[in-house]
Coordinates of C-alpha atoms and ligand atoms in Angstrom, one line a residue:
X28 CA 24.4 6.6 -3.2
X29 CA 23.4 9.8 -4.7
X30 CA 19.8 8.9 -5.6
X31 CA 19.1 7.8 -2.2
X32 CA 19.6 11.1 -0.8
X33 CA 17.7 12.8 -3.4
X34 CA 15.1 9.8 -3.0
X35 CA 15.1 10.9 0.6
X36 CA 14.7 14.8 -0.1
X37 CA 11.8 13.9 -2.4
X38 CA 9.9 12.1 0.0
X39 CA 10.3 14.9 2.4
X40 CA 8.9 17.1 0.5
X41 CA 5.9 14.8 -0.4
X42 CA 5.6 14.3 3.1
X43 CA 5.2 17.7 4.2
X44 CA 2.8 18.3 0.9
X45 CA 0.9 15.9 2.8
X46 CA 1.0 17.8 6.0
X47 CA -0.2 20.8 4.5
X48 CA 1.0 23.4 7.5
X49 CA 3.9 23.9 9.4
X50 CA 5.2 20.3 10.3
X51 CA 4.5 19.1 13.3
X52 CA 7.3 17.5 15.3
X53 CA 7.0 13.6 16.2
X54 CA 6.8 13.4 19.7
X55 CA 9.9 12.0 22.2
X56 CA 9.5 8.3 23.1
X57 CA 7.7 7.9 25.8
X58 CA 9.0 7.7 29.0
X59 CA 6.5 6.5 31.6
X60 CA 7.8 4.0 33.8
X61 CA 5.7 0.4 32.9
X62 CA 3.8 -1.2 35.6
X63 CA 4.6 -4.7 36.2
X64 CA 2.0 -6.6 33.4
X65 CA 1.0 -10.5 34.0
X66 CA 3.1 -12.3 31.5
X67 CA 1.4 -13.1 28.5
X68 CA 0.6 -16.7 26.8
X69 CA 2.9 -17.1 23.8
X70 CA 0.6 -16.4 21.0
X71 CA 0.2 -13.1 18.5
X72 CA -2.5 -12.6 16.2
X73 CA -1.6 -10.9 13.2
X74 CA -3.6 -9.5 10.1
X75 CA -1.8 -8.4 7.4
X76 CA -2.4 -8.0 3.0
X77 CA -1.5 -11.0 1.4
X78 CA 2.1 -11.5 0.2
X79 CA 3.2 -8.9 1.7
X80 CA 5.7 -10.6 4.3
X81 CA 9.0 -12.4 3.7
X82 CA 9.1 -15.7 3.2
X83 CA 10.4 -17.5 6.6
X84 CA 10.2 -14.5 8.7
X85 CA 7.3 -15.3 11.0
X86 CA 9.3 -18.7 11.4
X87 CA 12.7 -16.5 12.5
X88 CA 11.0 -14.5 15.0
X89 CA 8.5 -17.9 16.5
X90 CA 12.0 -19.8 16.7
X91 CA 14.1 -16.6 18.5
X92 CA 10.6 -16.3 20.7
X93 CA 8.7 -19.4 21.2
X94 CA 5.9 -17.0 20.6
X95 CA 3.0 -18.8 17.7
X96 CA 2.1 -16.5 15.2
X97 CA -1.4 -17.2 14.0
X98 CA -1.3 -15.0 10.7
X99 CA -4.4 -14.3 8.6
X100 CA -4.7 -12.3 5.5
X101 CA -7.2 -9.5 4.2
X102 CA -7.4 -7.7 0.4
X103 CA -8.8 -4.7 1.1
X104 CA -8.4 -1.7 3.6
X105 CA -12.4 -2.0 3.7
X106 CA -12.7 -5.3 4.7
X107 CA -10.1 -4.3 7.2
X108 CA -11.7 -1.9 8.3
X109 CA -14.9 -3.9 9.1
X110 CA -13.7 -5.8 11.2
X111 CA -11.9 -2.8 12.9
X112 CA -15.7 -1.5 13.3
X113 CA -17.4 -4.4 14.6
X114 CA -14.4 -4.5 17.3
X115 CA -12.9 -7.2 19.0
X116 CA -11.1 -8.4 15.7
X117 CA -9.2 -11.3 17.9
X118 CA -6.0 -9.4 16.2
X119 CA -3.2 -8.4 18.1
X120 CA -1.7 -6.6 14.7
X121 CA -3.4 -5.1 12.1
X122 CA -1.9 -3.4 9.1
X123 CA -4.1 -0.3 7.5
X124 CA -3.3 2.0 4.7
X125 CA -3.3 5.7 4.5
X126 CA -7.0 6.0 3.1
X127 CA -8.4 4.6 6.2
X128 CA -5.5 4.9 8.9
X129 CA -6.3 8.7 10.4
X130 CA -10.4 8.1 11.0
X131 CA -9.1 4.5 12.3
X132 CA -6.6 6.2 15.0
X133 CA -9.2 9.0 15.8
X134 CA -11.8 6.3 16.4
X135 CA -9.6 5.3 18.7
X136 CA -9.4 1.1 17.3
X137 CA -5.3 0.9 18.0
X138 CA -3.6 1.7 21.4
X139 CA -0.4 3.7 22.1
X140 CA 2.7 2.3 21.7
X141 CA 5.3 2.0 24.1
X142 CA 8.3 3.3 22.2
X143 CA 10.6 2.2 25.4
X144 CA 9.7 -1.0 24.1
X145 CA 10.8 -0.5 20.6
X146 CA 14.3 -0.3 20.6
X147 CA 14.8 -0.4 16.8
X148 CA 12.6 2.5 16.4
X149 CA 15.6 4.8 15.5
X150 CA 15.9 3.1 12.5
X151 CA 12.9 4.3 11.0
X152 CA 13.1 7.5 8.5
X153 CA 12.2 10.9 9.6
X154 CA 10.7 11.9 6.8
X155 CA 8.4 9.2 6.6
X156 CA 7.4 9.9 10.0
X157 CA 7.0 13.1 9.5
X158 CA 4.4 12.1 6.8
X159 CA 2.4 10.0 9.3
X160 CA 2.1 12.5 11.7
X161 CA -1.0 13.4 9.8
X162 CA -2.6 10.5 9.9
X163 CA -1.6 9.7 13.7
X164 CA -0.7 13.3 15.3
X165 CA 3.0 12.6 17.7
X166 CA 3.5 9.4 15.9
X167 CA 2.0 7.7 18.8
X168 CA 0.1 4.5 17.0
X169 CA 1.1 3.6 13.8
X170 CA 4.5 2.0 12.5
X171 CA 5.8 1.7 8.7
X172 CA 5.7 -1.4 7.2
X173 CA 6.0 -0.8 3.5
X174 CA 4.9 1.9 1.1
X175 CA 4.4 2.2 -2.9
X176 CA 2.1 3.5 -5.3
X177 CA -1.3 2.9 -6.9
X178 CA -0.3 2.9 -10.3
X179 CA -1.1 1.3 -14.1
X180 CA 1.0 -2.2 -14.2
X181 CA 0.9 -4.0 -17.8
X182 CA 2.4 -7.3 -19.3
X183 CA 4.3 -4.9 -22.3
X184 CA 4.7 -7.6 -25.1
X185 CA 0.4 -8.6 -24.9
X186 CA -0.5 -4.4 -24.5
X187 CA 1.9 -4.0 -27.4
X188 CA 0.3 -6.4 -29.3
X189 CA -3.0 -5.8 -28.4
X190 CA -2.7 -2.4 -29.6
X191 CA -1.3 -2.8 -32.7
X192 CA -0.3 0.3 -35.3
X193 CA -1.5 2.5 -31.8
X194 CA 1.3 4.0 -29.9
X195 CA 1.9 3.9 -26.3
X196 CA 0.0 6.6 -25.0
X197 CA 1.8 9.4 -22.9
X198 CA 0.1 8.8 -19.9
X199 CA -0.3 5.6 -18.8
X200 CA -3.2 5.8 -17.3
X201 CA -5.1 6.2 -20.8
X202 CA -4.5 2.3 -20.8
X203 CA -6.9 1.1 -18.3
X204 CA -9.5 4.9 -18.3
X205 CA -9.7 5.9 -22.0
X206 CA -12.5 4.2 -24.2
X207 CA -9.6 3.7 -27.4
X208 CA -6.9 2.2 -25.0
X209 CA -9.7 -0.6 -23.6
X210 CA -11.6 -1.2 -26.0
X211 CA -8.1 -2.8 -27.6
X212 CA -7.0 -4.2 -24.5
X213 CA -9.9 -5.9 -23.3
X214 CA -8.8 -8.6 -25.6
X215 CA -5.8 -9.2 -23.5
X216 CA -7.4 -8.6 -20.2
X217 CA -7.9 -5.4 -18.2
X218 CA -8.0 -5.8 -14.0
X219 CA -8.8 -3.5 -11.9
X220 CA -8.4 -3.4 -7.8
X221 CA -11.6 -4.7 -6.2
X222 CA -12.1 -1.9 -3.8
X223 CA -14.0 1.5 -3.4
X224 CA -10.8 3.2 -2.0
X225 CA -8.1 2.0 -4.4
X226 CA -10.6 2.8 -7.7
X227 CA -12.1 5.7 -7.4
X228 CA -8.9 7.9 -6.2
X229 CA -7.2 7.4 -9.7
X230 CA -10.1 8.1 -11.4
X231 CA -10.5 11.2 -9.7
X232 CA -6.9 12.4 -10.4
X233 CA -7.1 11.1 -13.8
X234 CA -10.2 13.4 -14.9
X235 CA -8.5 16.5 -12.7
X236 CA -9.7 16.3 -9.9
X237 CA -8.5 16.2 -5.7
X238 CA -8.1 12.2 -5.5
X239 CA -9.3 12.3 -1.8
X240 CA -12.6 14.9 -2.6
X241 CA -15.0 14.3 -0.2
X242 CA -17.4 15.6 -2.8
X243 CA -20.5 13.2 -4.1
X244 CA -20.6 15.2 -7.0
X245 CA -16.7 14.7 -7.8
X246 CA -17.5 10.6 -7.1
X247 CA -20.1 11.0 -9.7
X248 CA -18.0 12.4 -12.0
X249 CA -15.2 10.1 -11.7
X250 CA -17.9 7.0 -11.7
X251 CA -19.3 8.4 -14.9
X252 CA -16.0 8.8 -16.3
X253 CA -15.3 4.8 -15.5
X254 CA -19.0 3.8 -17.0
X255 CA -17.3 4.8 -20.3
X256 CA -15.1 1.7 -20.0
X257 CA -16.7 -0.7 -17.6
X258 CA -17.6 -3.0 -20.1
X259 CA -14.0 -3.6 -21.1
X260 CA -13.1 -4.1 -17.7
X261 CA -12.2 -8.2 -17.5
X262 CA -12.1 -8.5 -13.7
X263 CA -12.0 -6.7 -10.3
X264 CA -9.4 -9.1 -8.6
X265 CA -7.8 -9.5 -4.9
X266 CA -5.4 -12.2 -6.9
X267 CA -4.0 -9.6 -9.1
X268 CA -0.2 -11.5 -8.6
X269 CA -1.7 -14.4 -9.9
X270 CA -4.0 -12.8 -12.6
X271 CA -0.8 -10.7 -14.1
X272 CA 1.6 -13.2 -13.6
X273 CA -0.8 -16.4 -15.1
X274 CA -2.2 -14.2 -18.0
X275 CA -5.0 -13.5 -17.0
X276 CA -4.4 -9.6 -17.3
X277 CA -2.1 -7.3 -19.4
X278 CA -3.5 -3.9 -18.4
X279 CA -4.4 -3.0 -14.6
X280 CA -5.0 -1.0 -11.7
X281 CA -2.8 -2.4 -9.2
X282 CA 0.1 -1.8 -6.5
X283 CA 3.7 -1.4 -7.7
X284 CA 5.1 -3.8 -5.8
X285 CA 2.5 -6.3 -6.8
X286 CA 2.9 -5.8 -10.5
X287 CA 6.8 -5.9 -9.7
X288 CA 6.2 -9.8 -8.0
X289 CA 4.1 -10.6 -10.6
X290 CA 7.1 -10.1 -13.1
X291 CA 9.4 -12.5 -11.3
X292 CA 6.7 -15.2 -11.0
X293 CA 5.9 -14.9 -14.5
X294 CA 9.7 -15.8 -15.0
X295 CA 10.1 -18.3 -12.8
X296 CA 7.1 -19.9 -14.5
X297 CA 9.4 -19.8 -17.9
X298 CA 7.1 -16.9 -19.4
X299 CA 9.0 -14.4 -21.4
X300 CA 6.9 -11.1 -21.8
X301 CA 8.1 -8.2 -20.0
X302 CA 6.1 -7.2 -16.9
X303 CA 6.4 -4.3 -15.6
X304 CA 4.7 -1.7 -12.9
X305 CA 4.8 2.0 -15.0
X306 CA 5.6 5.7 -13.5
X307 CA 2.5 7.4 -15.6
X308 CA 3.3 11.0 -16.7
X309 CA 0.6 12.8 -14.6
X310 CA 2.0 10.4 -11.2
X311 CA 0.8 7.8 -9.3
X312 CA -1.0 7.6 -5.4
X313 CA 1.3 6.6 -2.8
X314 CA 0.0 4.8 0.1
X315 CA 1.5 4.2 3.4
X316 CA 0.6 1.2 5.3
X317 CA 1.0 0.8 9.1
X318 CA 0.9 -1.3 11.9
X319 CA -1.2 -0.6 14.7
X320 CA -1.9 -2.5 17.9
X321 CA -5.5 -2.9 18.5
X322 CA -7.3 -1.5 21.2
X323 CA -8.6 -4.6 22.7
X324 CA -5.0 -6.7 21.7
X325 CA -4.7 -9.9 24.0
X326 CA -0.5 -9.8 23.1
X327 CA 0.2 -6.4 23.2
X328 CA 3.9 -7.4 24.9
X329 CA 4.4 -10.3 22.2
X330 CA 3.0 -7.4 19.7
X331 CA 5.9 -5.0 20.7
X332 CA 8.0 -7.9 20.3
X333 CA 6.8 -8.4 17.3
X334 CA 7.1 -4.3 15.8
X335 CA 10.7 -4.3 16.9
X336 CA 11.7 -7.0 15.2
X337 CA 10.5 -5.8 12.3
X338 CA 12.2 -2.6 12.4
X339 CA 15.5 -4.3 12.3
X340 CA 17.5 -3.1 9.8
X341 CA 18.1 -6.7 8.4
X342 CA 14.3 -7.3 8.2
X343 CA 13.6 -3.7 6.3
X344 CA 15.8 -5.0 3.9
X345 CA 14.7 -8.3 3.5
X346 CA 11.3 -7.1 3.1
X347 CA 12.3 -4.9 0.1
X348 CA 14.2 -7.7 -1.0
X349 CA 11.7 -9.8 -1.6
X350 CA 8.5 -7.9 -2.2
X351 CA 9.9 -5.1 -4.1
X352 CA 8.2 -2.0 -1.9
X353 CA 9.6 0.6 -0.1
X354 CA 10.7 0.4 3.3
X355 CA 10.1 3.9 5.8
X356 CA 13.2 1.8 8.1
X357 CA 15.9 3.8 6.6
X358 CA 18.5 1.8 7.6
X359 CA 17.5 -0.9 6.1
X360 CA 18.7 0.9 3.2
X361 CA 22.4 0.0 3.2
X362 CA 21.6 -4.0 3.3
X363 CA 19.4 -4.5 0.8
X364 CA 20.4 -5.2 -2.5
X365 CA 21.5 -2.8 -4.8
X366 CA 19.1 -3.0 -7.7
X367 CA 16.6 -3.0 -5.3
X368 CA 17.5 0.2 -3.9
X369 CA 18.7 1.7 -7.0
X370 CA 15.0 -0.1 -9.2
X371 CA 13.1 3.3 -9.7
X372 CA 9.4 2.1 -9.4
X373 CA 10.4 0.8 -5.6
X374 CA 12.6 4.0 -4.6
X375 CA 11.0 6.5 -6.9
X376 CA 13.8 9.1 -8.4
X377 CA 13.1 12.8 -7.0
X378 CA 11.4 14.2 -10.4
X379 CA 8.5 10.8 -10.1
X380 CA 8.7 11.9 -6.4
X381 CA 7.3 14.8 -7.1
X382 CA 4.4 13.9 -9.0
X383 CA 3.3 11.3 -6.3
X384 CA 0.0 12.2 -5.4
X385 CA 0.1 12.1 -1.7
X386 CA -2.9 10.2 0.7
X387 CA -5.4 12.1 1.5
X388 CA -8.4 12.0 4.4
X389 CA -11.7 11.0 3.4
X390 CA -14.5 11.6 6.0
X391 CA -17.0 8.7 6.6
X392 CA -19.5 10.4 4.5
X393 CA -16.6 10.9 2.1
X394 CA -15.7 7.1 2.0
X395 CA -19.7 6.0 1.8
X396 CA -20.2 8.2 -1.3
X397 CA -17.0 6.3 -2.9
X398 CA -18.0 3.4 -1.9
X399 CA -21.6 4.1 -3.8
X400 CA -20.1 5.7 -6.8
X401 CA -17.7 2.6 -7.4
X402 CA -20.7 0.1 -6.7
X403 CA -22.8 1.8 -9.3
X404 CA -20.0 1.9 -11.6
X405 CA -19.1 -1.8 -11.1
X406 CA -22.9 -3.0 -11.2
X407 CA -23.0 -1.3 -15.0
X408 CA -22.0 -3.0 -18.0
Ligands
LIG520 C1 -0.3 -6.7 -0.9 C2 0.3 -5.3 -0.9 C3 -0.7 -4.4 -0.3 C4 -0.4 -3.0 -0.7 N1 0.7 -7.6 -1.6 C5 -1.5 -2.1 -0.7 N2 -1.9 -1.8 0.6

C-alpha cells in the first residue's frame, strides 16, 4: 500500500516538473446540453502501437456493443503523425505520445471530448492529469491509456557474457552509448528504437543535455555522440518484443513495458536468461500516451463508447496486467495484481521517480532537425 502513495506523490511532482508554472487546474466536465445526433453505423476505427491492448478486450466491448472494431497498428509516433498531417486518417481513435501530442492538439487533428459521456472518467488520476494539462490545456482532448519509460532493456545472462572480466557499468545507458560497452555487445546484438523521437532524446540526456532542446546544434551533438557507436548498432527495430525475446538482441533502446513482455515470452518459449527492462542511474524518459478522437472521426459516439470502457477500473487493471505499463486510471490500482503494482520498473518507486526525465515540447523545426540528425546518424556506419 505504502509505495503506491509515495508512487503517487512522485508522479505529482514529475508532473508538475513538467508543468513548469503554477499548475493549471483541469477544467469541470463539460456541461452543454447534446443535440440530438443521427445514430451512428456500428463500426469504430481504431489505431493504436502494437501489443499494446489486452488480449480479448476489443472482443468484450464488440460482444457488450455490437459495435466492429476494425483495429490497425502503427510503430512510431512519426508515422502517426503522418497520417494525422495528411488528415482524414479514416481513424476514429488514435493513440499519440507525449513527444508529439501538444503540437497535435494545437493543430487542432482531435476534437473535444464530451466528458458527460464519459462516465468512468473519475477514475482517472489527478496527477496524471495534471501532467497532461500541458500537452492539452483543461484536459479537453486527450485520455491516458498507458505510460512508462524510454529506458536501456538487456537479456542479463548474454550482456554478462558478452562482457566478460568488464563490470556492469553504473549507468546503464553506457551499454548501448559508450564505444567500450558496444563494441563488446555488438556480439550479442545491440537494438535500438527505429525513430527520430525515441533516439535522439536519450542521447541528448545522456551527453548532458535538455532531452527535448529544440537546438540543431544540441542534435548535432548528440548525433555525433551516437556516430561513435553506430557501427555496433545490430538493428533499428519496430519488432523489438520479438528481437529481445527470440535473441536477436541483448542490449537496447526500448520501452519498459516492451522489454518487460519480452521477458515472459522468452519464458514461455522455455528460454532461461534473465530479461529484464533497467532503471539507469542518471533516469529514464517517461512518455505519456493518449487517446484522442480525431477531428474528422466518423464514430465519434461509438468512440466515447469506446474511451469509457476503457477507463473502467477492471480494464486499467487488465491492461497492466498484461502489458506490464502503467495505468493513469487510478482505480484500476486496487485490482490489478499485486506484483504488478508493487514490480518497480511498471510503478516506479518515488527516489526512480524523481529521476524520470519528464516529456518535453519539440517545435516543428525542433522535431525536423531530430529527425535529420538521427537520419545522418543512421545512414553512417
Ligand atoms: C507498444 C508500446 C508503445 C509504447 N507495445 C511507446 N509509445
Amino acid at each position: 500500500m505504502m509505495n503506491k502513495y509515495l508512487w503517487s506523490a512522485a508522479i505529482a511532482a514529475l508532473a508538475l516538473a513538467a508543468c513548469g508554472k503554477k499548475e493549471e487546474a483541469p477544467a469541470p466536465a463539460a456541461s452543454a446540453p447534446v443535440a440530438a445526433a443521427p445514430a451512428e453505423e456500428k463500426v469504430l476505427n481504431i489505431y493504436n502501437w502494437p501489443d499494446y491492448i489486452p488480449e480479448g478486450m476489443i472482443a468484450a466491448f464488440e460482444k457488450e456493443t455490437g459495435i466492429k472494431v476494425n483495429y490497425d497498428t502503427f510503430e512510431t509516433n512519426e508515422a502517426l503523425n503522418a497520417k494525422l498531417v495528411a488528415g482524414s486518417t479514416g481513424y476514429d481513435i488514435v493513440v499519440p505520445g507525449t513527444t508529439f501530442s501538444p503540437a497535435q492538439t494545437e493543430a487542432g487533428f482531435f476534437q473535444p471530448l464530451d466528458r458527460a459521456k464519459l462516465k468512468n472518467y473519475g477514475n482517472l488520476d489527478p496527477a496524471i492529469m495534471m501532467g497532461l494539462v500541458k500537452a492539452d490545456p483543461g484536459n479537453k482532448h486527450l485520455v491516458p491509456w498507458a505510460w512508462g519509460f524510454t529506458t536501456v532493456g538487456i537479456n542479463r545472462t548474454k550482456v554478462e557474457k558478452a562482457l566478460g572480466k568488464m563490470p556492469m557499468p553504473e549507468n546503464a545507458w553506457d551499454l548501448v552509448f559508450k564505444p567500450e560497452y558496444t563494441s563488446k555487445l555488438k556480439s550479442c546484438g545491440i537494438a535500438y528504437l527505429d525513430s527520430p523521437t525515441e533516439i535522439i532524446p536519450p542521447a541528448l540526456h545522456y551527453i548532458g543535455k535538455d532531452a527535448y532542446s529544440n537546438d540543431p546544434a544540441d542534435h548535432k551533438a548528440a548525433a555525433d555522440m551516437l556516430a561513435k557507436v553506430r557501427k555496433d548498432v545490430r538493428i533499428f527495430s519496430s519488432t523489438m518484443i520479438d528481437d529481445i525475446a527470440g535473441g536477436k538482441a541483448c542490449a537496447v533502446v526500448g520501452w519498459s513495458g516492451d522489454v518487460n513482455i519480452a521477458a515472459g515470452r522468452a519464458k514461455e518459449n522455455g528460454s532461461k536468461d534473465v530479461i529484464e527492462a533497467l532503471l539507469p542511474s542518471t533516469g529514464a524518459l517517461v512518455f505519456y500516451d493518449t487517446m484522442a478522437i480525431t477531428k474528422d472521426a466518423k464514430h465519434p459516439e461509438n468512440a466515447h463508447a469506446f474511451i469509457d470502457f476503457y477507463l473502467r477500473a477492471e480494464n486499467g487493471a487488465l491492461m497492466a496486467d498484461e502489458l506490464s505499463y502503467s495505468t493513469g486510471n487510478q482505480a484500476a490500482l486496487a485490482k490489478m495484481k499485486p506484483e504488478v503494482s508493487g514490480n518497480k520498473t511498471i510503478f516506479v518507486d518515488a527516489e526512480f521517480a524523481k529521476k524520470l526525465v519528464a516529456p518535453g515540447k519539440f517545435t516543428n523545426e525542433g522535431r525536423e532537425s531530430v529527425a535529420n540528425a538521427y537520419t545522418a546518424f543512421k545512414k553512417g556506419k
